mmCIF file of C-alpha atoms in Angstrom:
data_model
loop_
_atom_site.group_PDB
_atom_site.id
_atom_site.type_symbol
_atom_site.label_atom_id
_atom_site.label_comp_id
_atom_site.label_asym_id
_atom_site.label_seq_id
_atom_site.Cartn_x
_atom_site.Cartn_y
_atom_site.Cartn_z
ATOM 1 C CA UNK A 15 -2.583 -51.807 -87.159
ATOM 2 C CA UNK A 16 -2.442 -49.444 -84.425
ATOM 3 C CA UNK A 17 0.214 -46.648 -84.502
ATOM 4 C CA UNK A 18 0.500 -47.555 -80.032
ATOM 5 C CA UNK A 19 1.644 -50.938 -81.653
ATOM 6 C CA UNK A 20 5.144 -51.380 -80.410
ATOM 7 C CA UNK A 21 7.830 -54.102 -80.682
ATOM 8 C CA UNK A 22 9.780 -54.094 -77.919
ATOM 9 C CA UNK A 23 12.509 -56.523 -77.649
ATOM 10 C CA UNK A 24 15.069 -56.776 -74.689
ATOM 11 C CA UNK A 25 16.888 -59.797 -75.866
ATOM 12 C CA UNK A 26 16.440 -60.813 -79.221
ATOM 13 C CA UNK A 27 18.336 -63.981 -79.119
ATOM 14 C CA UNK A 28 15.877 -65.521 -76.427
ATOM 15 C CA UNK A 29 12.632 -63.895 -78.843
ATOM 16 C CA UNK A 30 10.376 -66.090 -80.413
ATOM 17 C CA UNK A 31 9.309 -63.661 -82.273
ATOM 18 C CA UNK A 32 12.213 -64.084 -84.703
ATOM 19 C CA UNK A 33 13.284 -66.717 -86.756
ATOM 20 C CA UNK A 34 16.636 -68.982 -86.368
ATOM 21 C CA UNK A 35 17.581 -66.931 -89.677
ATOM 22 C CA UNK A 36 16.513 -63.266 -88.480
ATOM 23 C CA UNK A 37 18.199 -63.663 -85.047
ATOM 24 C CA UNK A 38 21.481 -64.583 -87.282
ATOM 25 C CA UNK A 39 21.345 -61.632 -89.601
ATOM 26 C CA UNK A 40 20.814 -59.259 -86.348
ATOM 27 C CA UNK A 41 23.532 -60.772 -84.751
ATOM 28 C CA UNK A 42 25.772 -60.503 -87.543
ATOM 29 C CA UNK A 43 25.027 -56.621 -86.739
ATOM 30 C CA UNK A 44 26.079 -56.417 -83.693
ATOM 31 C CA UNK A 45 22.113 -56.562 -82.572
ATOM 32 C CA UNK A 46 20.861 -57.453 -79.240
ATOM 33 C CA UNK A 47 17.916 -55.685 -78.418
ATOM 34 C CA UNK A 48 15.328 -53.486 -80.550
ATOM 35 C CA UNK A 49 12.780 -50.749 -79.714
ATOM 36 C CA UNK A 50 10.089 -50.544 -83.137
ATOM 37 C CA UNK A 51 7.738 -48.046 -83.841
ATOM 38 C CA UNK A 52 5.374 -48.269 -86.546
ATOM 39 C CA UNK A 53 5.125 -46.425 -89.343
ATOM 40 C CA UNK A 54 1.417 -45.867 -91.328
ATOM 41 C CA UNK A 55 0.126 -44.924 -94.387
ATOM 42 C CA UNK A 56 -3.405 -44.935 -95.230
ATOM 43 C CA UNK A 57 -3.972 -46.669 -91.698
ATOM 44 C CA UNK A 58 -1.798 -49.637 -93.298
ATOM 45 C CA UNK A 59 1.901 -50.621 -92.213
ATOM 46 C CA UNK A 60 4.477 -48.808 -94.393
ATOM 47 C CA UNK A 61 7.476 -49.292 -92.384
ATOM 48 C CA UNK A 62 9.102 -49.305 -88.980
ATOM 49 C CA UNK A 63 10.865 -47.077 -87.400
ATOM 50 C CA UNK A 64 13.762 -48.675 -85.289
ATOM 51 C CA UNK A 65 16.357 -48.327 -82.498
ATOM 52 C CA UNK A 66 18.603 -51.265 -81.122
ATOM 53 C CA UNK A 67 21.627 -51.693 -78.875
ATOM 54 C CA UNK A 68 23.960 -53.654 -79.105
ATOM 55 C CA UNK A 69 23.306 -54.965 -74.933
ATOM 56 C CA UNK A 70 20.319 -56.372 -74.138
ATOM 57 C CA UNK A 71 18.426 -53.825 -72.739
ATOM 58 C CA UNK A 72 15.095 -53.242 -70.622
ATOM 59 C CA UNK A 73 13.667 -50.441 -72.893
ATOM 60 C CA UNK A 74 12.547 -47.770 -70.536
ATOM 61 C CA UNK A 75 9.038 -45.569 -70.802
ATOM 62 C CA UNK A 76 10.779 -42.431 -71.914
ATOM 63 C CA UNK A 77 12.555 -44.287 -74.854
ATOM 64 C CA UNK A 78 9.110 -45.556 -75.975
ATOM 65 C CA UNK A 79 7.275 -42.245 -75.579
ATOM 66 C CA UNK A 80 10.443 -40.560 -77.470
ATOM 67 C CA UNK A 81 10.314 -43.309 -80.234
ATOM 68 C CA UNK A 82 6.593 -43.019 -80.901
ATOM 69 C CA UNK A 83 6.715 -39.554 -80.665
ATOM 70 C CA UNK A 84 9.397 -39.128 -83.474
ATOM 71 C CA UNK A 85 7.352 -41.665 -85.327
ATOM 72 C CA UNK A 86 4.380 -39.655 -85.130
ATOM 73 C CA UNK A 87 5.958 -36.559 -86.567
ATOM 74 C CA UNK A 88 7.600 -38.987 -89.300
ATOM 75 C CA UNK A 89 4.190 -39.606 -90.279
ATOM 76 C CA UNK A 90 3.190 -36.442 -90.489
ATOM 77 C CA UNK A 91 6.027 -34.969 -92.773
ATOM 78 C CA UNK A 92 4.695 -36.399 -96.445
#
């Protein structure tokens, strides 16, 4: 995995990229949309770094380049 990898997700309920059952427990939240970064160990997934809203929402450039940034220095912190 790439740490450019990004999941970007305006409106989750129309995603297919979630199941019937993870589209319920994010709605049950109050989630509508999600911006992911990733998070890597050892150049292997550890975890995912995320930001939603509660609106669906176009995620803009700057919040991507602010997410992966803080992801980055996440990383780095061990």
């Amino acid at each position: 995995m790439s740490s450019d990898a990004m999941l970007d997700m305006p409106d989750l309920t129309s995603s297919e990229q979630f199941s019937v059952q993870a589209k319920a427990a994010y709605g049950a939240l109050g989630i509508r949309s999600a911006l992911g970064a990733p998070l890597l160990r050892n150049g292997r997934l550890a975890a995912v770094l995320l930001v939603a809203d509660t609106n669906v929402r176009q995620w803009a450039r700057g919040d991507k380049e602010l997410l992966k940034g803080v992801a980055e220095r996440m990383q780095a912190v061990r």
